[in-house]
Backbone as a chain_set.jsonl record, in Angstrom:
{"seq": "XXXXXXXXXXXXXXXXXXXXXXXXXXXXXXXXXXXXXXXXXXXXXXXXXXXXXXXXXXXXXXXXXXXXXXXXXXXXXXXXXXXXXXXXXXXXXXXXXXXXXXXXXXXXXXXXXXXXXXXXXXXXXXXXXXXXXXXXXXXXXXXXXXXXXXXXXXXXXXXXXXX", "coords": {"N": [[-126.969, -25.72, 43.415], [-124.041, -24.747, 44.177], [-120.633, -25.886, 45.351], [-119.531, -25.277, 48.786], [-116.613, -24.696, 49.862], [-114.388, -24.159, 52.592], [-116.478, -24.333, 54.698], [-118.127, -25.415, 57.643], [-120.226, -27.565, 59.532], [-122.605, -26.742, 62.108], [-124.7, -27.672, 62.942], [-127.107, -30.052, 62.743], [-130.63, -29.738, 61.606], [-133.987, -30.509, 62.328], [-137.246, -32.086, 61.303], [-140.525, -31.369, 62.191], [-141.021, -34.565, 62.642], [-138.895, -35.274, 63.096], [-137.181, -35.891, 60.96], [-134.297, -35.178, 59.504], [-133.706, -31.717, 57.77], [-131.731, -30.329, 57.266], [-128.704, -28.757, 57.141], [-127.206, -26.088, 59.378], [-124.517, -24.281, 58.775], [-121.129, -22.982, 59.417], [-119.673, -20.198, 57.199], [-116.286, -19.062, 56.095], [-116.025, -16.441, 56.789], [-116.908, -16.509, 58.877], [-119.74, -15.827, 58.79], [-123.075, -17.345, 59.694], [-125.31, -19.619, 57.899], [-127.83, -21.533, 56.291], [-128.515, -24.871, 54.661], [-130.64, -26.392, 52.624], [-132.208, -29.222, 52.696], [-133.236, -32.419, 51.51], [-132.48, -34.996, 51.26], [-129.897, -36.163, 53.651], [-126.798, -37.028, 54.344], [-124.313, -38.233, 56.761], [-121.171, -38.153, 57.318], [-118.734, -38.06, 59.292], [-116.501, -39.655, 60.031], [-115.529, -40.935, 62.941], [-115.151, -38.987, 64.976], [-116.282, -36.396, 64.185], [-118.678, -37.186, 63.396], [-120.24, -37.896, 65.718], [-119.278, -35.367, 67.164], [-121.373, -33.875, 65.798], [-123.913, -35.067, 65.982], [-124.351, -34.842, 68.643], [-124.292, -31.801, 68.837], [-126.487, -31.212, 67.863], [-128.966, -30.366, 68.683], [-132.33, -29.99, 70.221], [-135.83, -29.563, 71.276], [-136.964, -32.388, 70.595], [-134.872, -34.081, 70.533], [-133.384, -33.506, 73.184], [-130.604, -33.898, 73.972], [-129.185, -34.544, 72.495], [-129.029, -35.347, 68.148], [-130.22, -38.412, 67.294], [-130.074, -39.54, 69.914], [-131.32, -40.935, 72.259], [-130.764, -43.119, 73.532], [-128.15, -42.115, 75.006], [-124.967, -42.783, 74.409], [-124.197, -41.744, 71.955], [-121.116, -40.874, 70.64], [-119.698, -42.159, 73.084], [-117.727, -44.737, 74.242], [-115.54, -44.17, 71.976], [-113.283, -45.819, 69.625], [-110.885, -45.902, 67.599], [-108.603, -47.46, 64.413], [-106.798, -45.753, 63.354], [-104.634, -46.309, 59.852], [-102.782, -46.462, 57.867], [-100.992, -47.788, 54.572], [-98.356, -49.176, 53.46], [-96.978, -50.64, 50.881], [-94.398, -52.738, 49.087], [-92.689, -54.682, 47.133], [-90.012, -57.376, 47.447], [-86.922, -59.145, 46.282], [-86.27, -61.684, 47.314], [-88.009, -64.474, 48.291], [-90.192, -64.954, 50.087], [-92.46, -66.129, 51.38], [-94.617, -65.48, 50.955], [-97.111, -66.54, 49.827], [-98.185, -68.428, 51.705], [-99.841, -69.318, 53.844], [-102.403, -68.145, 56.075], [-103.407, -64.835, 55.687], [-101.681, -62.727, 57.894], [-100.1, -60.944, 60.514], [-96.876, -60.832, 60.038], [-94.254, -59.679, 61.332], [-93.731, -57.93, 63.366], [-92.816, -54.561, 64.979], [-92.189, -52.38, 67.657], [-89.931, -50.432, 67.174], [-90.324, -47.626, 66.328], [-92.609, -47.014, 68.023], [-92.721, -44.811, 70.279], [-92.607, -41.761, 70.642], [-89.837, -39.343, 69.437], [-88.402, -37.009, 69.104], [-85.31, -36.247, 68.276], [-85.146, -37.806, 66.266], [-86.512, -37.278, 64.556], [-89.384, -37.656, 64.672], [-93.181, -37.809, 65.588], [-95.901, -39.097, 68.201], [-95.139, -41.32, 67.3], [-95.887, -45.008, 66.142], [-96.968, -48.15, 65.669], [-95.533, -51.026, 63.5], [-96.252, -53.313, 61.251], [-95.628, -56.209, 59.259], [-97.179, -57.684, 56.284], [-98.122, -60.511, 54.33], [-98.868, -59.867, 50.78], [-100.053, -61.753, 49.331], [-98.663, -61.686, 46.758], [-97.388, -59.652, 43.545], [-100.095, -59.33, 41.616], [-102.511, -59.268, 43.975], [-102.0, -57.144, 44.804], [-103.415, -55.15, 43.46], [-105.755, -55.042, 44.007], [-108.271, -54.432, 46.215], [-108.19, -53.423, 49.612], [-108.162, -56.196, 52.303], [-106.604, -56.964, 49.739], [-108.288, -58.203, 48.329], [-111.386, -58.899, 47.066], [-112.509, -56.88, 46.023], [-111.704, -55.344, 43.276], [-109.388, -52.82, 42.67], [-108.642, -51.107, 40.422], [-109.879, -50.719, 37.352], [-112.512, -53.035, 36.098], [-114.218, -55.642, 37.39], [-115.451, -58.271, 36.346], [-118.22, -60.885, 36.908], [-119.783, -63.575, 37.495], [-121.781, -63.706, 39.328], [-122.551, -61.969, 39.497], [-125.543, -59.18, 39.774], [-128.122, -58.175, 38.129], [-129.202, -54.672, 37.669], [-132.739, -53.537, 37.711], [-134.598, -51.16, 37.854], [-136.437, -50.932, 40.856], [-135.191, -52.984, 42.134], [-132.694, -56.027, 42.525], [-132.039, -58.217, 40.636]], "CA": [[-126.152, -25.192, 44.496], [-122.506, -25.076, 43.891], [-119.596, -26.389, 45.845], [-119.109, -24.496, 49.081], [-115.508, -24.891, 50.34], [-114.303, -23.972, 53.847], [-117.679, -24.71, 55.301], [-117.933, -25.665, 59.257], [-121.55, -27.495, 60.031], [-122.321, -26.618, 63.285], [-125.894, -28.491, 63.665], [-128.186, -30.222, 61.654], [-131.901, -29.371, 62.012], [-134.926, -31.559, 61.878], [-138.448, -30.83, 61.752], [-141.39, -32.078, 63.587], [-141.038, -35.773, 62.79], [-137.233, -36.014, 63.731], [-136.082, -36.052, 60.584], [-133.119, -33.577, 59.27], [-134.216, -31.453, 56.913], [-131.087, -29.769, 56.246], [-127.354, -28.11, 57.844], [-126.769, -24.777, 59.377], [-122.745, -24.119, 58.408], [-120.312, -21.067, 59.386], [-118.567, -20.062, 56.71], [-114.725, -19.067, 56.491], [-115.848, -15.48, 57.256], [-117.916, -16.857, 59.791], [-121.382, -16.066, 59.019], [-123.895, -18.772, 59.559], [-126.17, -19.823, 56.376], [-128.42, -22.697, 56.302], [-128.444, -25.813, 53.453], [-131.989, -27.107, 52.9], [-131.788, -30.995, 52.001], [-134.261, -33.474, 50.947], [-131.443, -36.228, 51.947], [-128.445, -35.658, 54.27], [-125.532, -37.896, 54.481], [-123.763, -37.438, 57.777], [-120.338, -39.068, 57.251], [-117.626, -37.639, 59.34], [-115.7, -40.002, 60.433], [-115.546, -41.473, 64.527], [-115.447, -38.038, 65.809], [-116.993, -35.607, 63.551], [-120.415, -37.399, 63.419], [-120.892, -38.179, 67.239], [-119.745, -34.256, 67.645], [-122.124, -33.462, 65.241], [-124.764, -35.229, 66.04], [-124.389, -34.019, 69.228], [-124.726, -30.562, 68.734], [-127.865, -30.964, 67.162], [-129.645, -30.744, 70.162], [-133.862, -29.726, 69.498], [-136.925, -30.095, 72.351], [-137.547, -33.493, 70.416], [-133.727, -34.513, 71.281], [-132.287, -32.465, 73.795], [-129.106, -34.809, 74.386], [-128.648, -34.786, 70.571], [-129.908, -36.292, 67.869], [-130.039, -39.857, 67.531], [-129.008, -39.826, 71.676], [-131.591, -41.162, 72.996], [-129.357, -43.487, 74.455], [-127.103, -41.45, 75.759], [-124.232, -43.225, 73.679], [-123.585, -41.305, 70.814], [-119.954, -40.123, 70.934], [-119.243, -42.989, 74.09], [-116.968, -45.991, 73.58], [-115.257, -44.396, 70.46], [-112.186, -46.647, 69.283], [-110.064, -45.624, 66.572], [-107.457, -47.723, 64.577], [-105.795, -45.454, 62.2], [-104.354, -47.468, 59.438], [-102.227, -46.257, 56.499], [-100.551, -49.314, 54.142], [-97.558, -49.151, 52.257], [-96.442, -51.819, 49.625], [-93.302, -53.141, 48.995], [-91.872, -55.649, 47.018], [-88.692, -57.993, 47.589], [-86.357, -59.936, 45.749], [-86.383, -62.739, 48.063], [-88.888, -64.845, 48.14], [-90.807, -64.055, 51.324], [-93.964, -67.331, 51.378], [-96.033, -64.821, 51.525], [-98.434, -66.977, 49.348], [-98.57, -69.855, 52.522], [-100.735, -69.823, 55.017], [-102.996, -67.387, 56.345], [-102.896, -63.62, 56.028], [-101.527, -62.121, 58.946], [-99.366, -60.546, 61.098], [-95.915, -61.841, 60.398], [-93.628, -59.214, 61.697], [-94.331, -56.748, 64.36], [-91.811, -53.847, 65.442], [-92.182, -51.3, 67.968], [-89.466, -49.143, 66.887], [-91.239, -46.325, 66.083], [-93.655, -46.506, 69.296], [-92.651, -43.674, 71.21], [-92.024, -40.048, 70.21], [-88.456, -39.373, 69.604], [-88.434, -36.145, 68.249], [-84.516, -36.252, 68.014], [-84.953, -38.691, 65.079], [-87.652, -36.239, 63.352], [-91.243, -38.111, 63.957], [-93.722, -37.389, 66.995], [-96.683, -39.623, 68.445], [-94.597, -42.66, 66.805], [-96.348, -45.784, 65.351], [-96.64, -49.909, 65.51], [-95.485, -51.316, 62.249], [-96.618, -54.597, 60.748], [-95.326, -56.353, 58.225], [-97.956, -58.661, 56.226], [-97.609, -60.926, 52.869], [-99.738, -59.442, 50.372], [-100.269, -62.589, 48.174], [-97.934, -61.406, 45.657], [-98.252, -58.467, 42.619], [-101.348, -58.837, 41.611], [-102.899, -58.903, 44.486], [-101.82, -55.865, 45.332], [-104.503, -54.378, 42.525], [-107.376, -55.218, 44.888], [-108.973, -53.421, 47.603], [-107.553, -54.011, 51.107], [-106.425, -56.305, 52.291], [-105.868, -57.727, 49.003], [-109.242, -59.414, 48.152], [-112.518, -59.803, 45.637], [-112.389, -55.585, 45.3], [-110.388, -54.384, 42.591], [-109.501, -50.92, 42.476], [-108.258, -50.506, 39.188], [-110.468, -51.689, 36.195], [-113.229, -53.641, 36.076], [-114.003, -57.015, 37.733], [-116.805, -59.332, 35.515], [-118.941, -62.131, 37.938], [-121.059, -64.524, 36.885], [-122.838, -64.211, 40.08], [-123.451, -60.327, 39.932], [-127.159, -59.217, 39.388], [-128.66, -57.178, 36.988], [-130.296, -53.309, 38.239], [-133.396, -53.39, 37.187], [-135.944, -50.542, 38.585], [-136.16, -50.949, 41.998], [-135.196, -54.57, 42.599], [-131.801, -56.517, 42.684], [-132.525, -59.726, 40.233]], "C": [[-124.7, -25.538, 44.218], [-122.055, -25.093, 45.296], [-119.28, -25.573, 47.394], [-117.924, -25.177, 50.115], [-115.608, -24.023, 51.741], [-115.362, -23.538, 54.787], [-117.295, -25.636, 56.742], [-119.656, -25.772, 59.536], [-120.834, -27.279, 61.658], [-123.679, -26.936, 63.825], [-126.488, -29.031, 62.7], [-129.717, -30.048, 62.249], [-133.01, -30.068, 61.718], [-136.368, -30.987, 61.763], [-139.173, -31.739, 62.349], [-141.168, -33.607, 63.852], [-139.731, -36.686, 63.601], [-136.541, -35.831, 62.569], [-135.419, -34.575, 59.78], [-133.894, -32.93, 57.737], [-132.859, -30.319, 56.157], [-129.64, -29.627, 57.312], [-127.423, -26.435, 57.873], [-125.082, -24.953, 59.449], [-122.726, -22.872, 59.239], [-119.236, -21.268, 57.489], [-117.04, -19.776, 56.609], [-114.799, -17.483, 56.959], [-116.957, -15.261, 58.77], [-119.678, -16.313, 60.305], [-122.124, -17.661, 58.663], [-124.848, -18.772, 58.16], [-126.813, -21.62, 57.166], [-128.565, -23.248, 55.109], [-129.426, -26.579, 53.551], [-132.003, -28.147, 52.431], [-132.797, -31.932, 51.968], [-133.578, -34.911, 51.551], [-130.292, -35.34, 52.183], [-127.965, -37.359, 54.724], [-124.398, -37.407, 55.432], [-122.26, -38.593, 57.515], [-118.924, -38.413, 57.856], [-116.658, -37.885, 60.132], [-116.303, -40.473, 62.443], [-115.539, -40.518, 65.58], [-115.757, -37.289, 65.346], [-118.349, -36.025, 63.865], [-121.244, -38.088, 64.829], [-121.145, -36.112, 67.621], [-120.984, -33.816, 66.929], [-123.423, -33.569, 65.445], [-125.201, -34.641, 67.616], [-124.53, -32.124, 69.938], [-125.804, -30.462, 68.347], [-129.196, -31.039, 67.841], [-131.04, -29.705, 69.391], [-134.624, -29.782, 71.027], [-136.92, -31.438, 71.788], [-136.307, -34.357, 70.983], [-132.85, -33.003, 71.083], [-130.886, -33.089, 74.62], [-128.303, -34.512, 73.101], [-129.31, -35.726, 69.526], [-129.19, -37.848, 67.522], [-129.525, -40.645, 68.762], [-129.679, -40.348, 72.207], [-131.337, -42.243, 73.937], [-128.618, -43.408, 75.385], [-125.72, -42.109, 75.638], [-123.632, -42.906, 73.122], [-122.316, -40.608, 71.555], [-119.173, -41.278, 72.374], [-118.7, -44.365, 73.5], [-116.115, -46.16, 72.44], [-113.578, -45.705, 70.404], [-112.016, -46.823, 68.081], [-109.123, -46.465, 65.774], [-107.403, -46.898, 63.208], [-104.877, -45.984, 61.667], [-103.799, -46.42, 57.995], [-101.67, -47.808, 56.394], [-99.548, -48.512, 53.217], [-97.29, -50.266, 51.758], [-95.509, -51.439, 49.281], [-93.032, -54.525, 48.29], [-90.501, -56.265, 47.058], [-88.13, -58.845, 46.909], [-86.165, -61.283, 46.283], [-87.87, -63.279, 48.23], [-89.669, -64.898, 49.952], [-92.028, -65.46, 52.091], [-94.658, -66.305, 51.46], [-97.52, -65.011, 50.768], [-98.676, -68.62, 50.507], [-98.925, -69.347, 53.7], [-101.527, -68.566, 55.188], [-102.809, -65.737, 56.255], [-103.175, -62.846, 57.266], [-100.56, -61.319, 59.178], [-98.057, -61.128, 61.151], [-94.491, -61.289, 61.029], [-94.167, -57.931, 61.997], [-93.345, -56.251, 65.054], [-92.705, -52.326, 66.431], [-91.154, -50.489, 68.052], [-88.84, -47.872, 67.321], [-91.898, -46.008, 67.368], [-93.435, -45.277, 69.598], [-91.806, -42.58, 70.297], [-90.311, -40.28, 70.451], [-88.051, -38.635, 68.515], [-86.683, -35.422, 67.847], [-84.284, -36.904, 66.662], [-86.032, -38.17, 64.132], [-89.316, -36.992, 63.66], [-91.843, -38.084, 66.081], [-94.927, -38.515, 66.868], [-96.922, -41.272, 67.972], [-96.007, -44.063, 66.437], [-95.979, -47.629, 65.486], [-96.73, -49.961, 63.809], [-95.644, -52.946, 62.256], [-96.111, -54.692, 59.798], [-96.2, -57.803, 57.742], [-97.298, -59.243, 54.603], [-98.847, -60.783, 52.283], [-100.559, -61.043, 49.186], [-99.799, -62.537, 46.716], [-98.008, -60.249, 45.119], [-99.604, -58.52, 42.577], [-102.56, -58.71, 42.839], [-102.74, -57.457, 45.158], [-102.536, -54.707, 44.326], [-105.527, -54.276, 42.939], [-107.289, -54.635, 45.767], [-108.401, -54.361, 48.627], [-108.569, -55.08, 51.568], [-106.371, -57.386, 51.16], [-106.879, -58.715, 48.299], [-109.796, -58.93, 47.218], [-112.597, -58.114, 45.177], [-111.857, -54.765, 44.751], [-110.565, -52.886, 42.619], [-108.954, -50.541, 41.536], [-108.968, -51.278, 38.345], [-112.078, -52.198, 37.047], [-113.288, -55.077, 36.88], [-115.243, -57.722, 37.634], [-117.333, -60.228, 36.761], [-119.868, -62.522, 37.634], [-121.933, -64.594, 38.125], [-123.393, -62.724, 40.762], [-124.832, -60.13, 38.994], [-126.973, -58.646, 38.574], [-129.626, -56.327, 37.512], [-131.655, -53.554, 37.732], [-134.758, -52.724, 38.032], [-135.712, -50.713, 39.88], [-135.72, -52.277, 42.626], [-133.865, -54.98, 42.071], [-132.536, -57.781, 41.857], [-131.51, -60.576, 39.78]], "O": [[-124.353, -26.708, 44.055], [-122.662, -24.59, 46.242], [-118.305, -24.894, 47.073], [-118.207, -26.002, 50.985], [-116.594, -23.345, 52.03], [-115.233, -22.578, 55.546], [-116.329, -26.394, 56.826], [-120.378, -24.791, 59.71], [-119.736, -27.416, 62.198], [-123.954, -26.598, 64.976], [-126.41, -28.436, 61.625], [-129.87, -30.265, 63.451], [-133.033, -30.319, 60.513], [-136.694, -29.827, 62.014], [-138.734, -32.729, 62.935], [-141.115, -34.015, 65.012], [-139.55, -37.749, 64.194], [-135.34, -35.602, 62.707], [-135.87, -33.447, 59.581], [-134.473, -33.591, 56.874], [-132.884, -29.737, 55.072], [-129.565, -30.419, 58.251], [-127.603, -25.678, 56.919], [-124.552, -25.772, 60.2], [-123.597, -22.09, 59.621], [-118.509, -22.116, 56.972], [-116.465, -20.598, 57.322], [-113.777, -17.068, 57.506], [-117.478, -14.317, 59.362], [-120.389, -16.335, 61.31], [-121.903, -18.59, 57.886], [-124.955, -17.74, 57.498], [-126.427, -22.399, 58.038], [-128.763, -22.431, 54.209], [-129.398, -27.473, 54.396], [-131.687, -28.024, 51.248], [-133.148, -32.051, 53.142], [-134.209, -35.735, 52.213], [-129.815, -34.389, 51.564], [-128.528, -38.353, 55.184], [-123.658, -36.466, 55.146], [-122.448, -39.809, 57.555], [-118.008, -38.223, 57.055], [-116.006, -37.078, 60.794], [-117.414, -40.218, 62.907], [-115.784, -40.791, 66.755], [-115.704, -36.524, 66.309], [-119.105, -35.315, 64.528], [-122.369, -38.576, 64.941], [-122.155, -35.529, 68.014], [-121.767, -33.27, 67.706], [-124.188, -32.626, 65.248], [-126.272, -34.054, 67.765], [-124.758, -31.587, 71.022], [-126.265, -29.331, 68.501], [-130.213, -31.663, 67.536], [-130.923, -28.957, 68.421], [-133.884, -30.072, 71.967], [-136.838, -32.13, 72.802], [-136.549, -35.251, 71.794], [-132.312, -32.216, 70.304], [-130.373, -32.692, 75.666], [-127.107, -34.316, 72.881], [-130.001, -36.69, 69.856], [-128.016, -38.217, 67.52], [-128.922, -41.715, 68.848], [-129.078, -40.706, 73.219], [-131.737, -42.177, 75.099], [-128.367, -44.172, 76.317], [-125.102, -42.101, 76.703], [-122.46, -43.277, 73.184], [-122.339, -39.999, 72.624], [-117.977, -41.061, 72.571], [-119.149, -44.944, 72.511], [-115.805, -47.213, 71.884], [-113.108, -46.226, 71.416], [-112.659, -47.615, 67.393], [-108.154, -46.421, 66.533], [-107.884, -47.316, 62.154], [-103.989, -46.356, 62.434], [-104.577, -45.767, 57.298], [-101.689, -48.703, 57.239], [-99.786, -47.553, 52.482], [-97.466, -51.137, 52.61], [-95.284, -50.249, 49.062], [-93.189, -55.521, 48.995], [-89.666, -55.486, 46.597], [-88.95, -59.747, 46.733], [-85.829, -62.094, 45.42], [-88.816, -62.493, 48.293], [-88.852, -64.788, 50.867], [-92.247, -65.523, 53.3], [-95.529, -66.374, 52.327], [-98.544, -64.332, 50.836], [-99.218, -69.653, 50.114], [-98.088, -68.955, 54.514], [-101.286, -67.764, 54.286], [-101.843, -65.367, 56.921], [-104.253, -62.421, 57.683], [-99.993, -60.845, 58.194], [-97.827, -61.89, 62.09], [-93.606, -62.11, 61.268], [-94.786, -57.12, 61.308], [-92.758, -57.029, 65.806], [-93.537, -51.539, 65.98], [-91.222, -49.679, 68.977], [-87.918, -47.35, 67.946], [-91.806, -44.871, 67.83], [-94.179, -44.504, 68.994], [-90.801, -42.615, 69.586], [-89.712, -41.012, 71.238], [-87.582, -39.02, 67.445], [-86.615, -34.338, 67.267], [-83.312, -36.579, 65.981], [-86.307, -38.694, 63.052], [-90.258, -36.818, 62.887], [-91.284, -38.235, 67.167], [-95.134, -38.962, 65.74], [-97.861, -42.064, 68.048], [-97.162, -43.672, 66.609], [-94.866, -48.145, 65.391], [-97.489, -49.358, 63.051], [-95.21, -53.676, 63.147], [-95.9, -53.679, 59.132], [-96.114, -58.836, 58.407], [-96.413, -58.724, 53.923], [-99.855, -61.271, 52.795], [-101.545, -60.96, 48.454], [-100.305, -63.107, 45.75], [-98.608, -59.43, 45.815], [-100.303, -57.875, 43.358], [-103.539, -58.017, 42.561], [-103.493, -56.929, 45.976], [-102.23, -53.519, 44.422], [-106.358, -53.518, 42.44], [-106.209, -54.245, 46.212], [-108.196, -55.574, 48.579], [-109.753, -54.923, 51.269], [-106.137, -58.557, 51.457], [-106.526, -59.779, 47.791], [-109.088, -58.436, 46.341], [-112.747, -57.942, 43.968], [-111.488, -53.681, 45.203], [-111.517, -52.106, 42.599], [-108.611, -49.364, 41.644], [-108.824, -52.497, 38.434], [-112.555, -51.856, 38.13], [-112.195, -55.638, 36.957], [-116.026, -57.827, 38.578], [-116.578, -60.148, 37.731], [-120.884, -61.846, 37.471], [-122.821, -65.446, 38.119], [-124.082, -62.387, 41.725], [-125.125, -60.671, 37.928], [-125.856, -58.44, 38.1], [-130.728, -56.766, 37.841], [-131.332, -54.14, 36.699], [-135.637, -53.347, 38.627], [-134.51, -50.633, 40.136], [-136.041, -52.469, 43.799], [-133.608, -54.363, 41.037], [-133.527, -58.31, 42.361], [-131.773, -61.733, 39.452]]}, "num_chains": 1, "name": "protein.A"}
């Protein structure tokens, strides 16, 4: 099955037991099609996969699936989080003491679409632990994201088992 771009699920479908057996989509000319799946991976984010799952309403769940609850999609809480990096010529400590929060500006907060930016923003300013930390996965720890990273205390795959 190749790639299909500007795709819009609009339920997933299960069969008798509960579980999904696949996605009905629209496409971009908006006919519906169905995607038959052996495994589905619902991943769309804090409000994609409540609506989603919510639409997927059946006789077995007619709230939605995975609702029986009555939860899904309730209590969401968001923090949208971009990071920029910066280094300074001044020496900053930002290898002493804890990583945190060491400068906090609201700014930005509030819209102030005279100065060009809308729905404005809290800014933080943290100490990354120097350059190289800034090669590792947020915020700055044991997951590099460039290269490799060896461990004498990582397993070995083998078949179905972690050893």
């Amino acid at each position: 099955m190749p790639l299909v771009t500007g795709a819009r699920v609009r339920r997933l479908e299960t069969n008798w037991s509960g579980l999904v057996t696949g996605a009905a989509y629209v496409d971009r000319e908006g006919k519906e099609h169905f995607q038959k799946a052996a495994i589905t991976v619902l991943a769309a984010n804090g409000i994609g996969t409540p609506r989603l799952l919510l639409l997927s309403t059946s006789s077995r769940s007619p709230n939605g699936l995975a609702n029986s609850s009555g939860l899904v999609g309730r209590r969401l809480m968001l923090h949208p989080f971009g990071t920029v990096v910066g280094l300074f010529d001044d020496d900053l400590g930002s290898t002493h003491g804890l990583w945190g929060q060491h400068t906090h500006s609201l700014q930005f907060y509030e819209t102030d679409t005279s100065r060009g930016f809308a729905r404005g923003a809290k800014w933080g300013l943290q100490p990354t632990g120097g350059p190289l930390s800034m090669t590792r996965g947020y915020p700055w720890g044991d997951n590099p994201i460039w290269g490799f990273k060896p461990s004498s205390t990582a397993g070995r795959f083998t078949g179905a088992r972690l050893e």
